[in-house]
Short mmCIF file of C-alpha atoms in Angstrom, two decimals:
data_model
loop_
_atom_site.label_atom_id
_atom_site.label_comp_id
_atom_site.label_asym_id
_atom_site.label_seq_id
_atom_site.Cartn_x
_atom_site.Cartn_y
_atom_site.Cartn_z
CA MET A 168 -16.61 -21.05 -5.47
CA PRO A 169 -13.07 -21.33 -4.02
CA PRO A 170 -11.77 -24.93 -3.57
CA SER A 171 -12.45 -26.72 -0.35
CA PRO A 172 -9.52 -27.11 2.30
CA SER A 173 -9.40 -30.79 1.44
CA LEU A 174 -8.96 -30.10 -2.26
CA ARG A 175 -6.42 -27.45 -1.64
CA ARG A 176 -4.38 -29.81 0.58
CA ALA A 177 -4.50 -32.48 -2.36
CA GLY A 178 -3.10 -29.74 -4.64
CA GLN A 179 -0.42 -28.78 -2.21
CA ALA A 180 0.68 -32.38 -1.81
CA ILE A 181 1.18 -32.62 -5.49
CA ARG A 182 3.20 -29.49 -5.52
CA ALA A 183 5.29 -30.83 -2.62
CA LEU A 184 6.60 -33.80 -4.71
CA GLY A 185 10.06 -32.10 -5.12
CA PRO A 186 11.81 -28.73 -5.64
CA THR A 187 12.20 -29.43 -9.33
CA LEU A 188 8.53 -29.45 -10.03
CA ALA A 189 8.44 -26.19 -8.02
CA VAL A 190 11.16 -24.60 -10.28
CA CYS A 191 9.61 -25.64 -13.39
CA ALA A 192 6.07 -24.53 -12.48
CA CYS A 193 7.28 -21.19 -11.26
CA LEU A 194 9.36 -20.39 -14.40
CA ALA A 195 6.61 -21.48 -16.70
CA LEU A 196 3.93 -19.40 -14.92
CA ALA A 197 6.07 -16.52 -13.81
CA ALA A 198 4.43 -16.57 -10.50
CA CYS A 199 5.02 -18.58 -7.40
CA GLY A 200 1.64 -18.54 -5.60
CA GLY A 201 -0.42 -21.50 -4.74
CA GLY A 202 -0.62 -23.75 -1.69
CA GLY A 203 2.01 -24.77 0.98
CA SER A 204 3.34 -28.10 1.29
CA LYS A 205 2.37 -29.17 4.88
CA PRO A 206 0.02 -26.46 6.38
CA HIS A 207 -2.79 -27.52 8.52
CA ARG A 208 -5.91 -25.78 7.03
CA SER A 209 -8.97 -24.85 8.77
CA THR A 210 -12.01 -27.10 7.81
CA SER A 211 -14.80 -24.91 9.79
CA LYS A 212 -17.32 -23.14 8.08
CA PRO A 213 -16.89 -19.39 7.54
CA PRO A 214 -17.50 -17.66 10.79
CA VAL A 215 -20.72 -15.47 11.24
CA VAL A 216 -19.45 -12.15 12.46
CA GLY A 217 -21.78 -10.18 14.93
CA GLY A 218 -19.73 -7.61 16.43
CA SER A 219 -16.37 -9.36 16.57
CA PRO A 220 -13.72 -10.14 13.75
CA PRO A 221 -13.80 -13.68 12.27
CA THR A 222 -11.32 -16.05 13.58
CA ALA A 223 -8.35 -16.90 11.56
CA PRO A 224 -7.50 -20.74 10.40
CA ALA A 225 -5.39 -22.89 12.58
CA ALA A 226 -1.64 -21.91 12.70
CA PHE A 227 0.51 -23.69 10.17
CA ALA A 228 2.79 -26.70 11.38
CA GLY A 229 5.61 -24.94 9.48
CA ARG A 230 5.21 -21.24 9.44
CA ALA A 231 4.90 -19.72 6.13
CA ASN A 232 7.32 -17.04 4.84
CA ILE A 233 6.34 -13.68 3.65
CA VAL A 234 7.54 -11.24 0.93
CA PHE A 235 5.89 -7.92 0.93
CA VAL A 236 6.51 -5.81 -2.12
CA LEU A 237 5.32 -2.26 -1.26
CA THR A 238 5.60 0.30 -4.15
CA ASP A 239 5.35 4.18 -3.98
CA ASP A 240 2.52 6.05 -5.45
CA LEU A 241 1.42 3.07 -7.73
CA SER A 242 -2.06 3.51 -9.07
CA SER A 243 -4.17 0.66 -10.18
CA ASP A 244 -4.08 1.59 -13.80
CA LEU A 245 -0.39 0.74 -13.93
CA VAL A 246 -0.95 -2.97 -13.08
CA ARG A 247 -1.64 -3.91 -16.71
CA PHE A 248 1.94 -3.12 -17.56
CA MET A 249 3.29 -5.60 -15.02
CA PRO A 250 3.22 -9.14 -16.40
CA HIS A 251 4.46 -10.76 -12.89
CA VAL A 252 1.73 -8.98 -11.04
CA LEU A 253 -0.91 -9.94 -13.62
CA ALA A 254 0.38 -13.57 -13.22
CA MET A 255 -0.13 -13.09 -9.45
CA GLU A 256 -3.66 -12.23 -10.05
CA ARG A 257 -4.12 -15.44 -12.00
CA HIS A 258 -2.53 -17.53 -9.27
CA GLY A 259 -3.73 -15.80 -6.14
CA LEU A 260 -6.22 -13.44 -4.68
CA THR A 261 -6.94 -9.91 -5.77
CA PHE A 262 -8.70 -7.56 -3.30
CA THR A 263 -10.94 -5.36 -5.57
CA ASN A 264 -11.86 -2.98 -2.59
CA TYR A 265 -8.49 -2.34 -0.71
CA PHE A 266 -8.01 1.28 0.44
CA VAL A 267 -5.32 3.24 2.42
CA SER A 268 -5.87 5.22 5.59
CA ASP A 269 -4.55 8.41 3.98
CA SER A 270 -3.37 8.92 0.39
CA LEU A 271 0.01 10.33 1.55
CA CYS A 272 3.17 8.32 1.89
CA CYS A 273 4.14 8.53 5.54
CA PRO A 274 0.69 8.31 7.15
CA SER A 275 -0.04 5.31 5.08
CA ARG A 276 3.19 3.57 5.81
CA ALA A 277 2.89 4.22 9.47
CA SER A 278 -0.53 2.53 9.37
CA ILE A 279 1.03 -0.49 7.47
CA PHE A 280 3.77 -0.86 10.00
CA THR A 281 1.46 -0.43 13.19
CA GLY A 282 -1.97 -1.59 11.99
CA ASN A 283 -3.23 1.66 13.31
CA PHE A 284 -5.24 4.70 11.93
CA PRO A 285 -3.43 8.06 11.79
CA HIS A 286 -5.56 9.27 14.59
CA ASP A 287 -3.72 6.61 16.68
CA THR A 288 -0.30 6.65 15.15
CA HIS A 289 -0.57 10.67 15.20
CA VAL A 290 1.44 10.56 12.01
CA TYR A 291 -0.52 12.90 9.68
CA GLY A 292 2.26 14.21 7.24
CA ASN A 293 5.67 13.48 5.86
CA PHE A 294 7.60 16.02 8.05
CA GLY A 295 7.29 18.38 10.88
CA SER A 296 5.92 17.87 14.47
CA THR A 297 3.09 15.62 13.34
CA GLY A 298 4.55 13.70 10.47
CA GLY A 299 7.36 11.60 9.04
CA PHE A 300 10.08 9.42 10.48
CA GLN A 301 10.73 11.99 13.41
CA ALA A 302 7.15 11.80 14.81
CA PHE A 303 6.94 8.02 14.41
CA HIS A 304 10.31 7.53 16.06
CA ARG A 305 9.66 10.19 18.91
CA ARG A 306 6.28 8.57 19.71
CA GLY A 307 7.84 5.13 20.15
CA GLU A 308 5.86 3.68 17.25
CA GLU A 309 8.74 1.46 16.14
CA ARG A 310 8.18 -0.56 19.15
CA HIS A 311 4.77 -1.53 18.12
CA THR A 312 5.23 -2.83 14.52
CA PHE A 313 4.67 -6.18 12.88
CA ALA A 314 8.54 -6.51 12.54
CA ILE A 315 8.82 -6.70 16.38
CA ALA A 316 5.99 -9.13 16.53
CA LEU A 317 7.54 -11.58 14.00
CA GLN A 318 11.13 -11.24 15.19
CA ARG A 319 9.98 -12.30 18.62
CA ALA A 320 8.05 -15.15 17.06
CA GLY A 321 11.44 -16.44 15.72
CA TYR A 322 11.24 -14.81 12.15
CA ARG A 323 14.36 -13.30 10.33
CA THR A 324 13.05 -9.97 9.09
CA ALA A 325 14.37 -7.75 6.43
CA MET A 326 13.53 -4.05 5.33
CA MET A 327 14.89 -2.96 2.03
CA GLY A 328 14.37 0.25 0.20
CA LYS A 329 12.15 3.16 1.43
CA TYR A 330 11.12 3.34 5.17
CA LEU A 331 9.44 6.48 6.32
CA ASN A 332 9.74 10.00 4.98
CA GLY A 333 12.37 12.15 6.68
CA TYR A 334 14.61 9.01 7.35
CA GLY A 335 17.96 10.06 5.94
CA GLN A 336 21.57 9.36 5.91
CA VAL A 337 23.14 12.83 6.44
CA ALA A 338 24.86 13.18 9.95
CA GLY A 339 22.51 15.20 12.24
CA HIS A 340 19.85 15.78 9.63
CA LEU A 341 16.74 14.21 8.24
CA ALA A 342 16.17 13.87 4.44
CA ASP A 343 14.41 17.14 4.36
CA GLY A 344 17.42 18.94 5.95
CA THR A 345 15.99 19.51 9.42
CA ALA A 346 18.12 18.75 12.37
CA THR A 347 17.73 15.46 14.36
CA ASP A 348 19.50 13.81 17.23
CA VAL A 349 18.95 10.45 15.56
CA PRO A 350 22.33 8.90 14.33
CA SER A 351 22.55 8.52 10.65
CA THR A 352 23.42 4.89 11.06
CA PHE A 353 20.35 4.31 13.18
CA VAL A 354 18.55 0.96 12.56
CA PRO A 355 14.90 0.50 14.13
CA PRO A 356 14.27 -2.34 16.25
CA GLY A 357 12.67 -5.40 14.98
CA TRP A 358 14.74 -5.70 11.85
CA ASP A 359 17.51 -8.37 11.42
CA GLU A 360 18.52 -7.10 7.95
CA TRP A 361 18.37 -3.30 7.04
CA ASP A 362 19.21 -1.98 3.54
CA VAL A 363 17.27 1.51 3.48
CA ALA A 364 17.71 4.65 1.52
CA GLY A 365 16.60 7.88 2.78
CA TRP A 366 16.35 9.76 -0.60
CA GLY A 367 16.15 7.28 -3.29
CA TYR A 368 13.62 8.94 -5.48
CA PRO A 369 16.02 9.44 -8.60
CA GLU A 370 17.20 5.90 -8.30
CA PHE A 371 20.87 6.85 -8.60
CA ASN A 372 23.45 8.66 -6.48
CA TYR A 373 21.83 7.67 -3.04
CA THR A 374 23.10 6.37 0.25
CA LEU A 375 22.08 3.08 1.64
CA ASN A 376 22.13 2.41 5.37
CA GLU A 377 23.28 -1.27 5.22
CA ASN A 378 22.87 -2.62 8.76
CA GLY A 379 24.27 0.46 10.28
CA VAL A 380 26.84 1.17 7.81
CA LEU A 381 26.58 3.85 4.99
CA ARG A 382 27.34 2.97 1.53
CA ARG A 383 27.16 5.50 -1.37
CA TYR A 384 25.85 4.24 -4.65
CA GLY A 385 26.59 6.11 -7.96
CA HIS A 386 25.02 6.53 -11.38
CA GLN A 387 26.18 3.21 -13.17
CA PRO A 388 23.36 1.10 -14.53
CA SER A 389 24.10 -1.50 -11.80
CA ASP A 390 23.46 1.18 -9.11
CA TYR A 391 19.81 1.57 -10.15
CA LEU A 392 18.25 1.34 -6.67
CA THR A 393 15.21 -1.04 -7.62
CA ASP A 394 17.75 -3.47 -9.12
CA VAL A 395 20.00 -3.28 -6.13
CA LEU A 396 17.04 -4.14 -3.82
CA ALA A 397 16.17 -7.01 -6.11
CA ARG A 398 19.64 -8.49 -5.68
CA LYS A 399 19.68 -7.95 -1.93
CA GLY A 400 16.24 -9.59 -1.64
CA VAL A 401 17.49 -12.64 -3.67
CA GLU A 402 20.51 -12.86 -1.39
CA PHE A 403 18.46 -12.74 1.90
CA ILE A 404 16.20 -15.37 0.69
CA HIS A 405 19.04 -17.67 -0.12
CA GLY A 406 20.64 -17.03 3.32
CA ALA A 407 17.30 -17.67 5.18
CA ALA A 408 16.80 -20.77 3.10
CA ARG A 409 20.25 -22.24 4.04
CA ASP A 410 19.50 -21.60 7.63
CA HIS A 411 16.05 -23.13 7.42
CA THR A 412 14.63 -20.05 9.08
CA PRO A 413 11.17 -18.52 8.46
CA PHE A 414 11.53 -15.19 7.16
CA PHE A 415 9.79 -11.79 6.50
CA LEU A 416 11.10 -9.60 3.73
CA GLU A 417 9.73 -6.08 2.74
CA LEU A 418 10.88 -4.66 -0.40
CA ALA A 419 9.77 -1.19 -0.49
CA THR A 420 10.62 0.59 -3.84
CA PHE A 421 10.67 4.31 -4.58
CA ALA A 422 9.22 3.51 -8.02
CA PRO A 423 7.19 4.86 -9.46
CA HIS A 424 7.18 8.05 -7.35
CA SER A 425 8.18 11.26 -9.01
CA PRO A 426 10.68 12.11 -10.61
CA TYR A 427 9.56 8.83 -12.34
CA ALA A 428 12.87 7.46 -12.96
CA PRO A 429 12.80 4.32 -14.98
CA ALA A 430 15.85 1.92 -15.41
CA PRO A 431 18.09 2.86 -18.37
CA VAL A 432 17.02 -0.35 -20.15
CA ASP A 433 13.32 0.81 -19.96
CA ARG A 434 13.53 4.32 -20.87
CA GLN A 435 12.35 3.90 -24.62
CA ASP A 436 9.33 1.72 -23.72
CA PHE A 437 5.67 2.29 -24.60
CA ALA A 438 6.25 5.05 -27.30
CA GLY A 439 3.17 7.09 -27.81
CA LEU A 440 1.50 5.90 -24.56
CA ARG A 441 -1.10 8.25 -23.05
CA ALA A 442 -2.65 8.58 -19.64
CA PRO A 443 -6.23 6.81 -19.43
CA ARG A 444 -9.19 9.04 -20.15
CA PRO A 445 -11.85 7.77 -17.90
CA PRO A 446 -15.19 9.90 -17.66
CA SER A 447 -13.63 11.88 -14.77
CA PHE A 448 -10.62 13.02 -16.88
CA ASP A 449 -10.58 16.91 -17.09
CA VAL A 450 -13.96 17.16 -15.57
CA LEU A 451 -15.08 18.65 -12.37
CA PRO A 452 -17.79 16.92 -10.06
CA SER A 453 -20.92 18.85 -9.62
CA HIS A 454 -20.83 20.93 -6.48
CA ALA A 455 -17.16 20.47 -6.03
CA PRO A 456 -15.50 21.48 -2.75
CA GLN A 457 -13.82 24.92 -2.71
CA TRP A 458 -10.41 23.52 -2.95
CA LEU A 459 -11.29 21.83 -6.26
CA ALA A 460 -13.88 23.93 -7.76
CA ALA A 461 -11.70 26.71 -9.22
CA HIS A 462 -9.58 24.31 -11.32
CA PRO A 463 -9.81 25.14 -15.22
CA LEU A 464 -9.70 22.84 -18.03
CA LEU A 465 -6.36 21.32 -18.56
CA THR A 466 -4.28 22.95 -21.19
CA HIS A 467 -2.59 21.15 -24.04
CA ARG A 468 0.64 21.62 -22.34
CA GLN A 469 -0.73 20.10 -19.12
CA LEU A 470 -2.20 17.31 -21.15
CA ALA A 471 1.25 16.70 -22.66
CA ARG A 472 2.75 16.54 -19.31
CA ILE A 473 0.33 14.22 -17.91
CA ASP A 474 0.77 11.71 -20.75
CA TRP A 475 4.59 12.15 -20.31
CA ALA A 476 4.27 11.44 -16.55
CA PHE A 477 2.08 8.33 -17.19
CA ARG A 478 4.47 6.90 -19.70
CA ARG A 479 7.57 7.37 -17.46
CA ARG A 480 5.52 5.80 -14.52
CA ALA A 481 4.72 2.77 -16.76
CA GLN A 482 8.34 2.53 -17.68
CA ALA A 483 9.36 2.83 -13.87
CA VAL A 484 7.20 -0.07 -12.89
CA GLN A 485 9.14 -2.38 -15.28
CA ALA A 486 12.06 -2.88 -12.87
CA VAL A 487 9.53 -3.44 -9.97
CA ASP A 488 8.01 -6.16 -12.06
CA ARG A 489 11.32 -7.78 -12.94
CA MET A 490 12.16 -7.65 -9.33
CA ILE A 491 9.11 -9.72 -8.42
CA GLY A 492 10.17 -12.29 -11.23
CA GLU A 493 13.54 -12.49 -9.65
CA ILE A 494 12.18 -13.06 -6.16
CA GLU A 495 9.77 -15.76 -7.37
CA GLN A 496 12.73 -17.52 -8.99
CA ALA A 497 14.88 -17.41 -5.80
CA LEU A 498 11.80 -18.80 -3.87
CA ALA A 499 11.43 -21.71 -6.38
CA ALA A 500 15.15 -22.32 -6.46
CA ASN A 501 14.98 -22.98 -2.74
CA GLY A 502 11.83 -25.00 -2.79
CA LEU A 503 10.01 -22.18 -0.91
CA SER A 504 7.34 -21.24 -3.51
CA ALA A 505 4.53 -23.31 -1.82
CA ASP A 506 5.41 -21.91 1.78
CA THR A 507 5.69 -18.30 1.00
CA TYR A 508 3.17 -15.60 0.78
CA LEU A 509 3.86 -12.92 -1.83
CA VAL A 510 2.06 -9.69 -1.26
CA PHE A 511 2.01 -6.83 -3.67
CA SER A 512 0.54 -3.47 -2.93
CA SER A 513 1.16 0.30 -2.92
CA ASP A 514 1.36 3.07 -0.08
CA ASN A 515 -1.26 5.17 -2.09
CA GLY A 516 -2.52 5.95 -5.63
CA LEU A 517 -2.10 8.76 -7.90
CA HIS A 518 -4.43 10.87 -10.10
CA THR A 519 -3.14 11.90 -13.61
CA GLY A 520 -5.77 14.27 -15.10
CA GLU A 521 -8.84 13.24 -13.38
CA TYR A 522 -10.91 16.01 -11.92
CA ARG A 523 -8.71 18.61 -13.77
CA LEU A 524 -5.86 17.61 -11.54
CA MET A 525 -2.17 17.48 -12.60
CA PRO A 526 -0.39 14.35 -11.19
CA GLY A 527 -0.82 14.05 -7.49
CA LYS A 528 -2.52 12.48 -4.56
CA LEU A 529 -3.89 13.58 -1.09
CA THR A 530 -7.75 13.42 -2.16
CA ALA A 531 -10.29 11.02 -1.14
CA PHE A 532 -11.15 10.07 -4.64
CA ASP A 533 -10.60 6.36 -5.63
CA THR A 534 -7.84 7.23 -7.76
CA ASP A 535 -5.77 8.07 -4.76
CA ILE A 536 -7.04 5.92 -1.97
CA ARG A 537 -7.94 2.60 -3.76
CA VAL A 538 -4.78 0.66 -4.49
CA PRO A 539 -3.92 -2.90 -5.56
CA LEU A 540 -3.63 -5.69 -3.15
CA VAL A 541 -2.69 -9.02 -4.62
CA VAL A 542 -1.67 -12.17 -2.74
CA THR A 543 -0.37 -15.57 -3.50
CA GLY A 544 0.49 -18.21 -1.14
CA PRO A 545 -0.31 -21.29 0.89
CA GLY A 546 -4.00 -22.21 0.50
CA VAL A 547 -4.79 -18.94 -1.30
CA PRO A 548 -7.53 -19.81 -3.85
CA PRO A 549 -5.98 -19.30 -7.32
CA GLY A 550 -7.52 -16.85 -9.76
CA SER A 551 -9.75 -15.61 -7.15
CA ARG A 552 -11.15 -11.93 -6.43
CA THR A 553 -12.87 -10.66 -3.23
CA PRO A 554 -15.09 -7.50 -3.16
CA LEU A 555 -14.61 -7.61 0.75
CA MET A 556 -13.59 -4.11 2.10
CA ALA A 557 -9.88 -4.17 3.26
CA GLU A 558 -7.52 -1.39 4.34
CA ASN A 559 -3.76 -0.92 4.98
CA VAL A 560 -4.38 -1.07 8.63
CA ASP A 561 -5.16 -4.85 8.23
CA LEU A 562 -1.77 -5.75 6.99
CA ALA A 563 0.14 -5.70 10.30
CA LYS A 564 -2.24 -8.19 12.01
CA THR A 565 -2.35 -10.30 8.73
CA PHE A 566 1.44 -10.71 8.69
CA ALA A 567 1.46 -11.47 12.48
CA ALA A 568 -1.37 -14.09 12.03
CA ILE A 569 0.63 -15.77 9.29
CA GLY A 570 3.56 -15.97 11.84
CA ALA A 571 1.29 -17.59 14.34
CA THR A 572 1.53 -14.63 16.68
CA SER A 573 -0.48 -11.46 17.39
CA LEU A 574 -0.45 -7.65 17.39
CA PRO A 575 -2.56 -5.17 18.70
CA GLY A 576 -4.10 -2.38 16.43
CA ASP A 577 -7.12 -0.94 14.62
CA GLY A 578 -7.18 -3.36 11.75
CA GLN A 579 -8.16 -6.98 11.25
CA SER A 580 -6.27 -10.02 10.09
CA LEU A 581 -7.08 -10.82 6.39
CA LEU A 582 -5.86 -14.48 6.87
CA PRO A 583 -9.38 -15.86 6.89
CA VAL A 584 -10.06 -14.30 3.57
CA LEU A 585 -6.63 -15.49 2.26
CA ASP A 586 -7.87 -18.84 3.55
CA GLY A 587 -10.87 -18.80 1.17
CA GLN A 588 -13.39 -17.92 3.73
CA SER A 589 -16.20 -15.39 2.89
CA PRO A 590 -17.44 -14.02 6.16
CA SER A 591 -21.13 -13.06 6.12
CA ARG A 592 -20.75 -10.06 8.48
CA TRP A 593 -17.48 -8.65 7.15
CA ARG A 594 -16.97 -4.79 7.45
CA ASN A 595 -18.65 -2.53 5.05
CA ALA A 596 -16.80 0.75 5.62
CA VAL A 597 -13.25 1.94 5.82
CA LEU A 598 -11.89 5.22 7.07
CA ILE A 599 -9.62 7.72 5.35
CA GLU A 600 -7.91 10.69 7.30
CA HIS A 601 -5.99 13.60 5.85
CA ARG A 602 -4.52 16.70 7.47
CA GLY A 603 -3.72 19.97 5.54
CA PRO A 604 -2.25 22.46 5.12
CA PRO A 605 -0.23 22.27 1.84
CA LEU A 606 3.07 20.34 2.07
CA SER A 607 6.49 21.99 2.38
CA VAL A 608 8.50 22.44 -0.85
CA ARG A 609 11.15 20.32 0.87
CA ASP A 610 8.68 17.38 0.88
CA PRO A 611 9.15 14.88 -1.96
CA ASP A 612 5.17 14.71 -1.93
CA TYR A 613 4.92 18.55 -2.44
CA GLN A 614 2.34 19.37 -4.98
CA GLN A 615 1.85 22.44 -6.97
CA PRO A 616 -1.63 23.93 -6.78
CA ALA A 617 -2.59 22.44 -10.19
CA SER A 618 -2.25 19.03 -8.63
CA GLY A 619 -4.81 19.73 -5.86
CA SER A 620 -4.28 20.52 -2.12
CA PRO A 621 -7.44 19.33 -0.18
CA THR A 622 -8.17 20.85 3.29
CA THR A 623 -8.11 18.75 6.29
CA TYR A 624 -10.99 15.95 5.93
CA GLU A 625 -12.19 12.67 7.20
CA ALA A 626 -13.80 10.33 4.90
CA MET A 627 -15.79 7.05 4.90
CA ARG A 628 -15.75 4.69 2.03
CA THR A 629 -18.23 1.84 1.82
CA ASP A 630 -19.04 -0.58 -1.27
CA SER A 631 -21.83 1.91 -2.16
CA PHE A 632 -20.68 5.42 -1.32
CA LEU A 633 -18.09 8.01 -0.54
CA TYR A 634 -18.88 10.51 2.25
CA VAL A 635 -16.23 13.29 3.03
CA GLU A 636 -16.30 15.91 5.72
CA TYR A 637 -13.84 18.89 5.47
CA ALA A 638 -12.63 20.96 8.20
CA ASP A 639 -14.35 24.00 6.62
CA ARG A 640 -17.66 22.17 6.92
CA GLU A 641 -18.12 21.41 3.27
CA ARG A 642 -19.26 17.96 2.53
CA GLU A 643 -19.15 15.38 -0.47
CA PHE A 644 -21.52 12.30 -0.99
CA TYR A 645 -21.07 10.18 -4.06
CA ASP A 646 -23.43 7.28 -4.73
CA LEU A 647 -21.14 4.74 -6.22
CA ARG A 648 -23.95 2.45 -7.29
CA THR A 649 -25.05 4.94 -9.88
CA ASP A 650 -21.90 7.29 -10.03
CA PRO A 651 -18.71 5.07 -10.05
CA PHE A 652 -16.54 7.76 -11.18
CA GLU A 653 -17.45 10.15 -8.50
CA LEU A 654 -18.84 13.02 -10.54
CA HIS A 655 -21.89 13.96 -8.84
CA ASN A 656 -21.76 15.27 -5.30
CA ILE A 657 -25.25 15.07 -4.00
CA ALA A 658 -24.46 15.88 -0.39
CA GLY A 659 -26.69 18.99 -0.60
CA GLY A 660 -29.65 16.99 -1.58
CA LEU A 661 -29.44 14.45 1.34
CA THR A 662 -32.11 14.80 4.15
CA PRO A 663 -30.96 16.23 7.48
CA ARG A 664 -31.59 12.80 9.12
CA LYS A 665 -29.36 11.04 6.68
CA LEU A 666 -26.69 13.56 7.02
CA ALA A 667 -26.90 13.31 10.83
CA ARG A 668 -26.57 9.59 10.50
CA LEU A 669 -23.45 9.78 8.19
CA HIS A 670 -21.92 12.29 10.41
CA ALA A 671 -22.36 10.15 13.60
CA GLU A 672 -20.96 7.02 11.69
CA LEU A 673 -17.94 9.04 10.70
CA LYS A 674 -17.28 10.11 14.08
CA ALA A 675 -17.41 6.73 15.50
CA LEU A 676 -14.65 5.74 12.99
CA GLU A 677 -12.57 8.86 13.71
CA ARG A 678 -12.99 8.05 17.59
CA CYS A 679 -12.23 4.16 17.47
CA HIS A 680 -9.20 2.73 19.20
CA GLY A 681 -8.28 -1.02 18.96
CA GLY A 682 -9.53 -3.84 16.76
CA LYS A 683 -12.92 -4.57 18.48
CA ALA A 684 -14.12 -0.85 18.66
CA CYS A 685 -12.95 -0.16 14.92
CA TRP A 686 -14.40 -3.35 13.85
CA ARG A 687 -17.77 -2.31 15.28
CA ALA A 688 -17.42 1.26 13.75
CA MET A 689 -16.71 -0.17 10.29
CA HIS A 690 -20.28 -1.56 10.12
CA VAL A 691 -22.39 1.06 8.85
CA LYS A 692 -25.77 1.45 7.12
CA THR A 693 -25.62 1.81 3.33
#
């Protein structure tokens, strides 16, 4: 069981003896999670939730800082190559059932910023009229983000790395080459510090918008983008500490997105590494949907390419992991370790050979929608894991709640869970929404047919099943209790009554708007 609030406060008092202790502990453990020095912790029992979300614990007397590390296309099978993230798991809380609202970069990131599902952000793709930065900006979604809420609450906010697909630095054009009337120096509202690249996937030869000034970086080792973000993140922490200002820092790496560009120092790592071969590797599910059913066995050349890609991805996350270590050291050096939440996650996962698919995403399989979420911070029970269902739409309200402010949206604050509570009536379902058709060749997420290109679908993932409805009326149902690798589609064997109930529950999720309505819809029969 997690420690009681009183025991956590005792541990926090010990950790508050002085910055020297904090520095030593952080460097020894390579993680800066743990309790805060002076927070007021809730002593109430975990709430019993009927149709309403649980209440968050009382606000901290001194508001905690937040560092959010968001990676790009990082699948859960890469965490084992990241020692600092593994240390975060030992000293913090791991969500074992954390999902994304769409396994595609921009819709997922729009959900993270606003706390809303794609059906409320209306961002369904990376580019075009219903996708990307242009759609997000045109709809005014930038005025409804956690950054706005935190800045208004007195936080110093910083965004570094990747923003939204289509955000670019070429005057009069988006990153995909299409015309726009948004200035190339544009900085969205809500951010005090802005260091963002439009096309940083190669990690070299990119342009950063540094607070409205465009700066070109080259191809020297010191220009490697993830390392640049690490340095800037450390500088930001030092500055906020000097000014005694609570802060929010998002470090959004382009790694390990294709073209899988590791830092020069890491390019020889993991010789002979192969992609994992789970039971779903190079295997089709029974009664596979049309978009998947015709995929042949992977060739030897394709298998070699998959192994190459997985090794490069493992190499690419080394710089991300080092960045986390540098951030932890900066927090410790400023005596902020005990008063800072460190959050690690990804915008979506990636399949590498599962279901006979070349590296890609977009599907409703766990490879693509289930991603890491690890949190350390004030009062977070160390070494804990929770099976409670969580989703990227929850992050905005969680960040706002940490800052003792609020934000409307479809998600729910995870702060009660971070506080060690285990609500008895937590949600048991999450919603995944994806729109076809295939992506544009200008899109960094464009996938060759061999990587899979699902038709438009809506999906409901619970702790016991995955249910998918496609626009072409096909359905999938995987019983995760007996089929954890999603290999047996038994939708055709379900009774009409059960199919009707699943359809109704999924429709309720698709049509929910706002926290209370979506919370109700996320309680389904299993």
